[in-house]
PDB file of C-alpha atoms in Angstrom:
ATOM      1  CA  UNK A   1       0.000   0.000   0.000  1.00  0.00           C
ATOM      2  CA  UNK A   2       2.814   2.427   0.822  1.00  0.00           C
ATOM      3  CA  UNK A   3       4.352   2.133  -2.698  1.00  0.00           C
ATOM      4  CA  UNK A   4       1.066   3.320  -4.224  1.00  0.00           C
ATOM      5  CA  UNK A   5       1.048   6.396  -2.009  1.00  0.00           C
ATOM      6  CA  UNK A   6       4.635   7.281  -3.012  1.00  0.00           C
ATOM      7  CA  UNK A   7       3.796   6.800  -6.698  1.00  0.00           C
ATOM      8  CA  UNK A   8       0.823   9.140  -6.331  1.00  0.00           C
ATOM      9  CA  UNK A   9       3.005  11.733  -4.567  1.00  0.00           C
ATOM     10  CA  UNK A  10       5.593  11.557  -7.352  1.00  0.00           C
ATOM     11  CA  UNK A  11       2.881  11.904  -9.985  1.00  0.00           C
ATOM     12  CA  UNK A  12       1.364  14.930  -8.240  1.00  0.00           C
ATOM     13  CA  UNK A  13       4.777  16.534  -7.830  1.00  0.00           C
ATOM     14  CA  UNK A  14       5.568  15.939 -11.502  1.00  0.00           C
ATOM     15  CA  UNK A  15       2.227  17.476 -12.540  1.00  0.00           C
ATOM     16  CA  UNK A  16       2.896  20.529 -10.339  1.00  0.00           C
ATOM     17  CA  UNK A  17       6.379  20.978 -11.838  1.00  0.00           C
ATOM     18  CA  UNK A  18       4.943  20.642 -15.332  1.00  0.00           C
ATOM     19  CA  UNK A  19       2.437  23.420 -14.588  1.00  0.00           C
ATOM     20  CA  UNK A  20       5.229  25.624 -13.232  1.00  0.00           C
ATOM     21  CA  UNK A  21       7.332  25.046 -16.352  1.00  0.00           C
ATOM     22  CA  UNK A  22       4.380  25.890 -18.616  1.00  0.00           C
ATOM     23  CA  UNK A  23       4.010  29.196 -16.768  1.00  0.00           C
ATOM     24  CA  UNK A  24       7.720  29.967 -17.065  1.00  0.00           C
ATOM     25  CA  UNK A  25       7.685  29.125 -20.767  1.00  0.00           C
ATOM     26  CA  UNK A  26       4.665  31.330 -21.441  1.00  0.00           C
ATOM     27  CA  UNK A  27       6.055  34.309 -19.533  1.00  0.00           C
ATOM     28  CA  UNK A  28       9.532  34.010 -21.075  1.00  0.00           C
ATOM     29  CA  UNK A  29       8.108  33.602 -24.600  1.00  0.00           C
ATOM     30  CA  UNK A  30       6.475  37.042 -24.479  1.00  0.00           C
ATOM     31  CA  UNK A  31       9.717  38.733 -23.480  1.00  0.00           C
ATOM     32  CA  UNK A  32      11.806  36.745 -25.973  1.00  0.00           C
ATOM     33  CA  UNK A  33       9.428  37.767 -28.777  1.00  0.00           C
ATOM     34  CA  UNK A  34       9.783  41.433 -27.869  1.00  0.00           C
ATOM     35  CA  UNK A  35      13.593  41.143 -27.834  1.00  0.00           C
ATOM     36  CA  UNK A  36      13.525  39.564 -31.305  1.00  0.00           C
ATOM     37  CA  UNK A  37      11.146  42.168 -32.733  1.00  0.00           C
ATOM     38  CA  UNK A  38      13.114  45.115 -31.340  1.00  0.00           C
ATOM     39  CA  UNK A  39      16.420  43.664 -32.572  1.00  0.00           C
ATOM     40  CA  UNK A  40      15.080  43.109 -36.106  1.00  0.00           C
ATOM     41  CA  UNK A  41      13.749  46.677 -36.249  1.00  0.00           C
ATOM     42  CA  UNK A  42      17.130  47.964 -35.032  1.00  0.00           C
ATOM     43  CA  UNK A  43      18.963  45.961 -37.735  1.00  0.00           C
ATOM     44  CA  UNK A  44      16.667  47.284 -40.475  1.00  0.00           C
ATOM     45  CA  UNK A  45      17.234  50.847 -39.285  1.00  0.00           C
ATOM     46  CA  UNK A  46      21.022  50.452 -38.991  1.00  0.00           C
ATOM     47  CA  UNK A  47      21.342  48.887 -42.443  1.00  0.00           C
ATOM     48  CA  UNK A  48      19.072  51.467 -44.044  1.00  0.00           C
ATOM     49  CA  UNK A  49      17.547  48.518 -45.875  1.00  0.00           C
ATOM     50  CA  UNK A  50      14.528  50.564 -46.916  1.00  0.00           C
ATOM     51  CA  UNK A  51      13.501  54.052 -45.964  1.00  0.00           C
ATOM     52  CA  UNK A  52       9.710  53.997 -46.182  1.00  0.00           C
ATOM     53  CA  UNK A  53       9.230  52.498 -42.717  1.00  0.00           C
ATOM     54  CA  UNK A  54       6.813  49.884 -44.061  1.00  0.00           C
ATOM     55  CA  UNK A  55       9.205  46.989 -43.420  1.00  0.00           C
ATOM     56  CA  UNK A  56      10.170  48.253 -39.948  1.00  0.00           C
ATOM     57  CA  UNK A  57       6.535  48.711 -38.992  1.00  0.00           C
ATOM     58  CA  UNK A  58       5.507  45.287 -40.283  1.00  0.00           C
ATOM     59  CA  UNK A  59       7.944  43.222 -38.198  1.00  0.00           C
ATOM     60  CA  UNK A  60       6.018  41.120 -35.711  1.00  0.00           C
ATOM     61  CA  UNK A  61       6.401  37.971 -33.695  1.00  0.00           C
ATOM     62  CA  UNK A  62       4.152  34.975 -33.270  1.00  0.00           C
ATOM     63  CA  UNK A  63       3.636  32.552 -30.420  1.00  0.00           C
ATOM     64  CA  UNK A  64       1.946  29.238 -31.095  1.00  0.00           C
ATOM     65  CA  UNK A  65       0.941  26.705 -28.466  1.00  0.00           C
ATOM     66  CA  UNK A  66       1.699  23.168 -29.608  1.00  0.00           C
ATOM     67  CA  UNK A  67       0.227  20.106 -27.923  1.00  0.00           C
ATOM     68  CA  UNK A  68       1.773  16.733 -28.795  1.00  0.00           C
ATOM     69  CA  UNK A  69       1.228  13.531 -26.911  1.00  0.00           C
ATOM     70  CA  UNK A  70      -0.313  15.461 -24.027  1.00  0.00           C
ATOM     71  CA  UNK A  71       2.731  17.765 -23.736  1.00  0.00           C
ATOM     72  CA  UNK A  72       2.324  21.503 -24.234  1.00  0.00           C
ATOM     73  CA  UNK A  73       5.065  23.685 -25.668  1.00  0.00           C
ATOM     74  CA  UNK A  74       5.310  27.128 -27.186  1.00  0.00           C
ATOM     75  CA  UNK A  75       6.816  27.849 -30.586  1.00  0.00           C
ATOM     76  CA  UNK A  76       7.902  31.420 -31.235  1.00  0.00           C
ATOM     77  CA  UNK A  77       8.978  33.121 -34.423  1.00  0.00           C
ATOM     78  CA  UNK A  78       9.513  36.414 -36.185  1.00  0.00           C
ATOM     79  CA  UNK A  79       7.744  37.476 -39.357  1.00  0.00           C
ATOM     80  CA  UNK A  80       6.824  40.327 -41.662  1.00  0.00           C
ATOM     81  CA  UNK A  81       3.999  40.718 -44.129  1.00  0.00           C
ATOM     82  CA  UNK A  82       6.067  42.744 -46.610  1.00  0.00           C
ATOM     83  CA  UNK A  83       6.583  40.753 -49.805  1.00  0.00           C
ATOM     84  CA  UNK A  84      10.033  42.242 -50.442  1.00  0.00           C
ATOM     85  CA  UNK A  85      11.405  41.311 -46.996  1.00  0.00           C
ATOM     86  CA  UNK A  86      12.950  38.104 -48.348  1.00  0.00           C
ATOM     87  CA  UNK A  87      14.969  40.131 -50.871  1.00  0.00           C
ATOM     88  CA  UNK A  88      16.372  42.280 -48.072  1.00  0.00           C
ATOM     89  CA  UNK A  89      17.025  39.270 -45.803  1.00  0.00           C
ATOM     90  CA  UNK A  90      18.691  37.011 -48.397  1.00  0.00           C
ATOM     91  CA  UNK A  91      19.847  39.438 -51.097  1.00  0.00           C
ATOM     92  CA  UNK A  92      19.176  39.082 -54.798  1.00  0.00           C
ATOM     93  CA  UNK A  93      20.899  37.972 -57.962  1.00  0.00           C
ATOM     94  CA  UNK A  94      24.496  36.815 -57.929  1.00  0.00           C
ATOM     95  CA  UNK A  95      25.124  38.695 -54.671  1.00  0.00           C
ATOM     96  CA  UNK A  96      22.365  36.882 -52.790  1.00  0.00           C
ATOM     97  CA  UNK A  97      22.399  33.674 -50.791  1.00  0.00           C
ATOM     98  CA  UNK A  98      22.790  30.858 -53.371  1.00  0.00           C
ATOM     99  CA  UNK A  99      20.631  28.505 -51.267  1.00  0.00           C
ATOM    100  CA  UNK A 100      17.554  30.684 -51.885  1.00  0.00           C
ATOM    101  CA  UNK A 101      15.640  30.264 -55.140  1.00  0.00           C
ATOM    102  CA  UNK A 102      14.945  33.945 -55.864  1.00  0.00           C
ATOM    103  CA  UNK A 103      18.605  34.808 -56.399  1.00  0.00           C
ATOM    104  CA  UNK A 104      19.081  33.129 -59.776  1.00  0.00           C
ATOM    105  CA  UNK A 105      19.227  36.272 -61.959  1.00  0.00           C
ATOM    106  CA  UNK A 106      21.899  38.967 -61.927  1.00  0.00           C
ATOM    107  CA  UNK A 107      19.522  41.618 -63.349  1.00  0.00           C
ATOM    108  CA  UNK A 108      15.826  41.762 -64.168  1.00  0.00           C
ATOM    109  CA  UNK A 109      12.998  44.200 -64.672  1.00  0.00           C
ATOM    110  CA  UNK A 110      10.218  44.928 -62.231  1.00  0.00           C
ATOM    111  CA  UNK A 111       6.985  46.891 -62.540  1.00  0.00           C
ATOM    112  CA  UNK A 112       7.509  50.552 -61.738  1.00  0.00           C
ATOM    113  CA  UNK A 113       5.292  51.604 -58.810  1.00  0.00           C
ATOM    114  CA  UNK A 114       5.273  55.193 -60.124  1.00  0.00           C
ATOM    115  CA  UNK A 115       3.896  54.203 -63.511  1.00  0.00           C
ATOM    116  CA  UNK A 116       0.730  56.186 -64.281  1.00  0.00           C
ATOM    117  CA  UNK A 117      -0.431  54.338 -67.367  1.00  0.00           C
ATOM    118  CA  UNK A 118       0.265  54.634 -71.107  1.00  0.00           C
ATOM    119  CA  UNK A 119       0.583  58.428 -70.931  1.00  0.00           C
ATOM    120  CA  UNK A 120       2.772  58.438 -67.820  1.00  0.00           C
ATOM    121  CA  UNK A 121       6.266  59.873 -67.978  1.00  0.00           C
ATOM    122  CA  UNK A 122       7.911  57.054 -66.033  1.00  0.00           C
ATOM    123  CA  UNK A 123       8.868  53.860 -67.871  1.00  0.00           C
ATOM    124  CA  UNK A 124       6.518  50.937 -67.317  1.00  0.00           C
ATOM    125  CA  UNK A 125       9.332  48.734 -65.970  1.00  0.00           C
ATOM    126  CA  UNK A 126      12.547  49.562 -64.172  1.00  0.00           C
ATOM    127  CA  UNK A 127      15.803  47.602 -64.120  1.00  0.00           C
ATOM    128  CA  UNK A 128      16.705  45.813 -60.893  1.00  0.00           C
ATOM    129  CA  UNK A 129      20.219  44.701 -60.037  1.00  0.00           C
ATOM    130  CA  UNK A 130      21.743  42.243 -57.603  1.00  0.00           C
ATOM    131  CA  UNK A 131      22.039  43.308 -53.969  1.00  0.00           C
ATOM    132  CA  UNK A 132      23.864  41.891 -50.963  1.00  0.00           C
ATOM    133  CA  UNK A 133      21.836  40.255 -48.171  1.00  0.00           C
ATOM    134  CA  UNK A 134      20.975  42.534 -45.274  1.00  0.00           C
ATOM    135  CA  UNK A 135      19.612  40.005 -42.792  1.00  0.00           C
ATOM    136  CA  UNK A 136      17.467  41.218 -39.932  1.00  0.00           C
ATOM    137  CA  UNK A 137      15.194  38.299 -38.987  1.00  0.00           C
ATOM    138  CA  UNK A 138      17.813  35.568 -38.649  1.00  0.00           C
ATOM    139  CA  UNK A 139      20.120  37.759 -36.529  1.00  0.00           C
ATOM    140  CA  UNK A 140      17.144  38.660 -34.325  1.00  0.00           C
ATOM    141  CA  UNK A 141      17.010  34.998 -33.375  1.00  0.00           C
ATOM    142  CA  UNK A 142      20.628  33.851 -33.497  1.00  0.00           C
ATOM    143  CA  UNK A 143      22.385  36.939 -32.080  1.00  0.00           C
ATOM    144  CA  UNK A 144      20.168  36.908 -28.992  1.00  0.00           C
ATOM    145  CA  UNK A 145      20.489  33.316 -27.803  1.00  0.00           C
ATOM    146  CA  UNK A 146      22.395  34.331 -24.656  1.00  0.00           C
ATOM    147  CA  UNK A 147      19.783  36.994 -23.906  1.00  0.00           C
ATOM    148  CA  UNK A 148      17.043  34.370 -24.260  1.00  0.00           C
ATOM    149  CA  UNK A 149      18.862  32.065 -21.841  1.00  0.00           C
ATOM    150  CA  UNK A 150      19.139  34.898 -19.286  1.00  0.00           C
ATOM    151  CA  UNK A 151      15.405  35.560 -19.606  1.00  0.00           C
ATOM    152  CA  UNK A 152      14.571  31.887 -19.036  1.00  0.00           C
ATOM    153  CA  UNK A 153      16.988  31.598 -16.093  1.00  0.00           C
ATOM    154  CA  UNK A 154      15.524  34.725 -14.488  1.00  0.00           C
ATOM    155  CA  UNK A 155      11.973  33.382 -14.863  1.00  0.00           C
ATOM    156  CA  UNK A 156      12.978  30.049 -13.299  1.00  0.00           C
ATOM    157  CA  UNK A 157      14.763  31.825 -10.433  1.00  0.00           C
ATOM    158  CA  UNK A 158      11.729  34.025  -9.736  1.00  0.00           C
ATOM    159  CA  UNK A 159       9.412  31.014  -9.489  1.00  0.00           C
ATOM    160  CA  UNK A 160      11.612  29.108  -7.066  1.00  0.00           C
ATOM    161  CA  UNK A 161      12.432  32.122  -4.877  1.00  0.00           C
ATOM    162  CA  UNK A 162       8.760  32.796  -4.108  1.00  0.00           C
TER     163      UNK A 162
END
């Protein structure tokens, strides 16, 4: 009979620790996401990747709760809705990252956003040339790994010092 009681105690303790860890993970994820977003915005600004502000303002983070085999975890990421972000992140043409499919051409034409129609003074298409990568999303994740660890450690310490 005593072995059953100990097994129940261990199970309850494990469940309590699991709940604590879920809370730590949730709280840390919010702060980690903000660090990533702020770092990406800083990189875009420093690199002067674009000057309209649309890319900077579109950087966001996402947190997804994943449940597998009864275990809950949080997946976090960084994203932007701007279609041209991948060209800034990975570069273009022969100067871009060769592992990315959109860098195959060394020059190409693109529709001119200033084009007013057949009577407009601007040409319908403008020439685009290769550009070096100016990553901002990948560094937001990889350059901050030590910061993320400090956040997680602090959250763990706060829980167990209560």
